[in-house]
XYZ file of N, CA and C in Angstrom:
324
model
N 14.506 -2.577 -6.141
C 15.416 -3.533 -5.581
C 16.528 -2.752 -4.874
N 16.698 -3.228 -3.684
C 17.898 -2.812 -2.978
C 19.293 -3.150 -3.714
N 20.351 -2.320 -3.446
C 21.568 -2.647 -3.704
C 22.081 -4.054 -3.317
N 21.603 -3.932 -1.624
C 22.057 -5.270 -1.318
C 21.640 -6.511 -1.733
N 19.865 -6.112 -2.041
C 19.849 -7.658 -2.752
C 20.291 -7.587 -4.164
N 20.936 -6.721 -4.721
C 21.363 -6.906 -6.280
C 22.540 -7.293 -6.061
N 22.859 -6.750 -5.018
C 24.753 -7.604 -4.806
C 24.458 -9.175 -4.358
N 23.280 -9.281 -3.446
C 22.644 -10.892 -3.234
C 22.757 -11.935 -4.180
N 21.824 -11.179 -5.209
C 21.477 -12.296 -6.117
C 22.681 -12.568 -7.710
N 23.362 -11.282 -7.335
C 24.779 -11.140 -8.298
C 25.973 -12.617 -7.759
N 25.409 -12.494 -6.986
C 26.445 -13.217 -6.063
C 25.933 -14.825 -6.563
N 24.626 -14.713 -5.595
C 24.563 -16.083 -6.239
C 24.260 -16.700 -7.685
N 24.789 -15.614 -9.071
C 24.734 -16.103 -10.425
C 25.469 -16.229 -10.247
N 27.172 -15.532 -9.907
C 28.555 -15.714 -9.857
C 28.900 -17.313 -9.453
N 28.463 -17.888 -8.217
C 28.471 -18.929 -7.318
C 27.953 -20.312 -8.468
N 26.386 -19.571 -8.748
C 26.368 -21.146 -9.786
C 27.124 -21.514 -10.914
N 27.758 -20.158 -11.487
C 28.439 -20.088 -12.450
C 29.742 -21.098 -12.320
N 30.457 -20.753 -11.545
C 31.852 -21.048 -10.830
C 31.733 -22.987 -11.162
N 30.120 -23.418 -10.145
C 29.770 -24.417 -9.874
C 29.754 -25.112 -11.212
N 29.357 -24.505 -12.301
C 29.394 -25.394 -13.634
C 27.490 -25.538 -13.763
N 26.732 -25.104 -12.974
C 25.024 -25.289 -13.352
C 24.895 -24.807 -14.547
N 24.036 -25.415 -15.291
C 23.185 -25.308 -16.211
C 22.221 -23.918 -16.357
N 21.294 -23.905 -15.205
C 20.266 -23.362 -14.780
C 20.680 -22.518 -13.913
N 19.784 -21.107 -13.733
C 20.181 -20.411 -12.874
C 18.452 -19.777 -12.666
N 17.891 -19.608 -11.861
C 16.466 -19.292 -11.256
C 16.274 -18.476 -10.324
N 16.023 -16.879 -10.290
C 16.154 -15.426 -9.942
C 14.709 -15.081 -9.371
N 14.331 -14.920 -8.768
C 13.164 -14.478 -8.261
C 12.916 -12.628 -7.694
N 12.421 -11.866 -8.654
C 12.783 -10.809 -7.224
C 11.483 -9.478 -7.762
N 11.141 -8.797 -6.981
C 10.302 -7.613 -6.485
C 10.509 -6.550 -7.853
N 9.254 -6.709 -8.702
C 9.789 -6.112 -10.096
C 8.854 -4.354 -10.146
N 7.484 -4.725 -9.424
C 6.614 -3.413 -9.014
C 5.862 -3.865 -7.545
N 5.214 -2.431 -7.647
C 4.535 -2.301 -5.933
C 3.209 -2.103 -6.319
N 1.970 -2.539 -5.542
C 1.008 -1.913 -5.429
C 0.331 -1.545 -4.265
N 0.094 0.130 -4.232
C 0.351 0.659 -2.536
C -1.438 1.970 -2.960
N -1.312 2.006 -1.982
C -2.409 2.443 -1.917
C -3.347 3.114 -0.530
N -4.165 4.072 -0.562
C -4.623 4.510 1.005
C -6.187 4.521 0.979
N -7.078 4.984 1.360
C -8.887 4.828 1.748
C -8.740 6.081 2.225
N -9.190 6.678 1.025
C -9.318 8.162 1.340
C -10.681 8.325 2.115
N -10.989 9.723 2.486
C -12.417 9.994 3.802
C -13.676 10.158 2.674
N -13.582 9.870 1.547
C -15.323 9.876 0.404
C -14.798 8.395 0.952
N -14.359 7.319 0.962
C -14.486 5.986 0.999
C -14.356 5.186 -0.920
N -13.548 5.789 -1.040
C -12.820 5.617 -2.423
C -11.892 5.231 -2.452
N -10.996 4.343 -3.286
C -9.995 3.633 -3.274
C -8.736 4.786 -4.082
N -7.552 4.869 -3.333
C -6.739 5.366 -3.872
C -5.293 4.395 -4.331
N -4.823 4.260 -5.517
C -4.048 3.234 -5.739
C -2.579 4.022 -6.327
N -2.308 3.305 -6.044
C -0.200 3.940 -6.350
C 0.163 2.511 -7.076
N 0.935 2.981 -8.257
C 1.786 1.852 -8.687
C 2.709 2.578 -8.637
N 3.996 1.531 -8.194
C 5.271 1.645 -8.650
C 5.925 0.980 -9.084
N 7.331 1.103 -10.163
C 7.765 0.484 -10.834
C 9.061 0.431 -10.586
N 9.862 -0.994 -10.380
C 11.674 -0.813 -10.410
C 12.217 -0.660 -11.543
N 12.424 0.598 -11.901
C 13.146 0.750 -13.385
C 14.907 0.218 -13.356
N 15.544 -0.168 -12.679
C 16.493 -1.206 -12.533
C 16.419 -2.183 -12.789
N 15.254 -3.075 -12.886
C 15.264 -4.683 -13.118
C 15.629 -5.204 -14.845
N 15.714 -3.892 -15.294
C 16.444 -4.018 -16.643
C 18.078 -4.201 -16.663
N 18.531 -2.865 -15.548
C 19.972 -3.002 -15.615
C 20.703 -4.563 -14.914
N 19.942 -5.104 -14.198
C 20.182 -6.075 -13.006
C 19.918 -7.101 -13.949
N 19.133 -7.473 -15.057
C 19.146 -8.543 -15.526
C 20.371 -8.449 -16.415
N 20.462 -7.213 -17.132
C 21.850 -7.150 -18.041
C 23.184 -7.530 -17.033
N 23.529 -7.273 -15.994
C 24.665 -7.578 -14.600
C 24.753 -8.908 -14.846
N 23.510 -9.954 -14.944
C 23.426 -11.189 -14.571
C 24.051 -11.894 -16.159
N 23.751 -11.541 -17.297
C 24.066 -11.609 -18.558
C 25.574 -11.604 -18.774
N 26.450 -10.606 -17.995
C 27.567 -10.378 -18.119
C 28.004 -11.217 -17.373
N 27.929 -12.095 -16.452
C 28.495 -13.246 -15.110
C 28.374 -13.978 -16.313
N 27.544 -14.384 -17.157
C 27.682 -15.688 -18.121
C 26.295 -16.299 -18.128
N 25.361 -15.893 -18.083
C 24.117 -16.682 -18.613
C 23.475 -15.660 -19.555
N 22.433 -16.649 -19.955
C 21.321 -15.878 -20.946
C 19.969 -15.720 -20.661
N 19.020 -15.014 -21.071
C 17.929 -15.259 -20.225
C 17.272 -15.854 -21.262
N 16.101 -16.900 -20.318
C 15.917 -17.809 -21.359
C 14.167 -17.508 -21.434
N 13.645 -17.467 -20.165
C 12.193 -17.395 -19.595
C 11.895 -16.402 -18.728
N 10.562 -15.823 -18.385
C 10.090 -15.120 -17.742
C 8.987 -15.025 -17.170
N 8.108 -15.158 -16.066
C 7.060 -15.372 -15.647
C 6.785 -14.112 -14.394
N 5.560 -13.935 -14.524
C 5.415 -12.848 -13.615
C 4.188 -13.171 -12.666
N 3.882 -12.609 -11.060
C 2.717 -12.779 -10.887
C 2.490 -11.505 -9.384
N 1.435 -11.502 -9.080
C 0.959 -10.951 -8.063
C 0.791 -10.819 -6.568
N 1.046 -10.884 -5.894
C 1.090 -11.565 -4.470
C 0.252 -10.270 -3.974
N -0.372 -10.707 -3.609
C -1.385 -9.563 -2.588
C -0.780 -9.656 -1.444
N -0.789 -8.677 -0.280
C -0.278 -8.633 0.674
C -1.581 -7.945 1.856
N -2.706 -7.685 1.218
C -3.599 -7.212 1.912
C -4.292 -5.888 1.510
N -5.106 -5.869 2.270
C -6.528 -4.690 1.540
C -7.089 -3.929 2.436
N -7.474 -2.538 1.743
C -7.991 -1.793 3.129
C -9.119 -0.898 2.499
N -10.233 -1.428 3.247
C -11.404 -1.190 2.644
C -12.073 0.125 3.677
N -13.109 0.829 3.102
C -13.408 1.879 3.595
C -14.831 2.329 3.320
N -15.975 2.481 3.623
C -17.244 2.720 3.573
C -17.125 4.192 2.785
N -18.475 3.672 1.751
C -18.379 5.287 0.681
C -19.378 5.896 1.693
N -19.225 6.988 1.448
C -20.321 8.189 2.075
C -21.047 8.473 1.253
N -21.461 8.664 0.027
C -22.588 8.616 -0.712
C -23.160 7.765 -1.398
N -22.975 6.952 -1.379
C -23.241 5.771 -1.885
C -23.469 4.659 -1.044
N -23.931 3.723 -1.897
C -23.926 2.195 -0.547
C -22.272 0.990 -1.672
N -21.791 0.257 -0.406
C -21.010 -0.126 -0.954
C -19.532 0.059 -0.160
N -18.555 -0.186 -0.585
C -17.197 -0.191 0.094
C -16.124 0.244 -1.051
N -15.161 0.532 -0.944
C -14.317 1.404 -1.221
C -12.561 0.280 -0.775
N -12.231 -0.127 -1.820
C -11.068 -0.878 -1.579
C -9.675 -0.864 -1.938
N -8.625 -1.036 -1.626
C -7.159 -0.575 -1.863
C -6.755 -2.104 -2.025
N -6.248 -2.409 -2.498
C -4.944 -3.513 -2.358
C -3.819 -3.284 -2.800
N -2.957 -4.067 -1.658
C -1.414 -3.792 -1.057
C -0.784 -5.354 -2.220
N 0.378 -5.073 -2.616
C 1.203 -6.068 -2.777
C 2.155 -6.050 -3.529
N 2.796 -7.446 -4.466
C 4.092 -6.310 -5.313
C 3.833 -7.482 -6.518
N 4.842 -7.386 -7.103
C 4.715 -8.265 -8.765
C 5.888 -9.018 -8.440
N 5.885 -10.253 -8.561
C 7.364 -10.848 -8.554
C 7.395 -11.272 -10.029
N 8.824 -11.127 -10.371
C 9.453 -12.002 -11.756
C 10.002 -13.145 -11.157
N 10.271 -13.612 -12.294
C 10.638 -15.234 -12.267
C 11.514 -14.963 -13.674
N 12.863 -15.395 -13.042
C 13.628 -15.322 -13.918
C 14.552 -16.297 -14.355
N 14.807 -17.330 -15.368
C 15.240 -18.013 -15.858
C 16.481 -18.300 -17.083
N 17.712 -18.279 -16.642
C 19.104 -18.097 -17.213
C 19.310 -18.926 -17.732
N 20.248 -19.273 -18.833
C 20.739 -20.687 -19.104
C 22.034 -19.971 -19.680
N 23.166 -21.169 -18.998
C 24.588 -20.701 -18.912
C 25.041 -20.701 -20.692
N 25.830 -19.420 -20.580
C 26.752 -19.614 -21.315
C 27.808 -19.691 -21.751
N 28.361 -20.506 -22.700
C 29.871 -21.150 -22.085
C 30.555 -20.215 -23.535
């Protein structure tokens, strides 16, 4: 996560807070999955991980909510496939990231 969107979404817990909401609902980019098609036609895969999305939920804790829920999922963003050379068959990468779903409930 960028700074700026941690100052983004800081902002808007601050904002609902102020407002008196109940609920507060965080969405944001928790890992990556990256990857290249190497020349055997083999899939090469990279994960990465935001080791911040720990400190950024504690930030949001201190504005005044709690976390209540959590949901996670996958979004593919696309694939890049590549013919094996010894073999018959294809050779595949997929691109995309993990979003959380994050769910606060104020505390007074």
């Amino acid at each position: 996560m960028t700074t700026e969107e941690a100052a983004r979404l800081l902002q808007l817990a601050r904002d609902a807070h102020r407002r008196g909401d109940f609920l507060l609902h965080l969405q944001l980019e928790v890992s990556r999955l990256t990857g290249e098609a190497s020349s055997w036609g083999s899939a090469d895969n990279a994960f990465v991980s935001d080791d911040s999305v720990g400190y950024f939920l504690s930030d949001v804790e201190r504005v005044g909510w709690r976390l209540e829920q959590t949901g996670y999922t996958f979004v593919e963003s696309g694939a890049t496939t590549s013919a094996r050379m010894l073999s018959t068959g294809t050779g595949v990468v997929n691109h995309g990231a993990v979003s959380g779903y994050f769910t606060f409930r104020r505390v007074d």
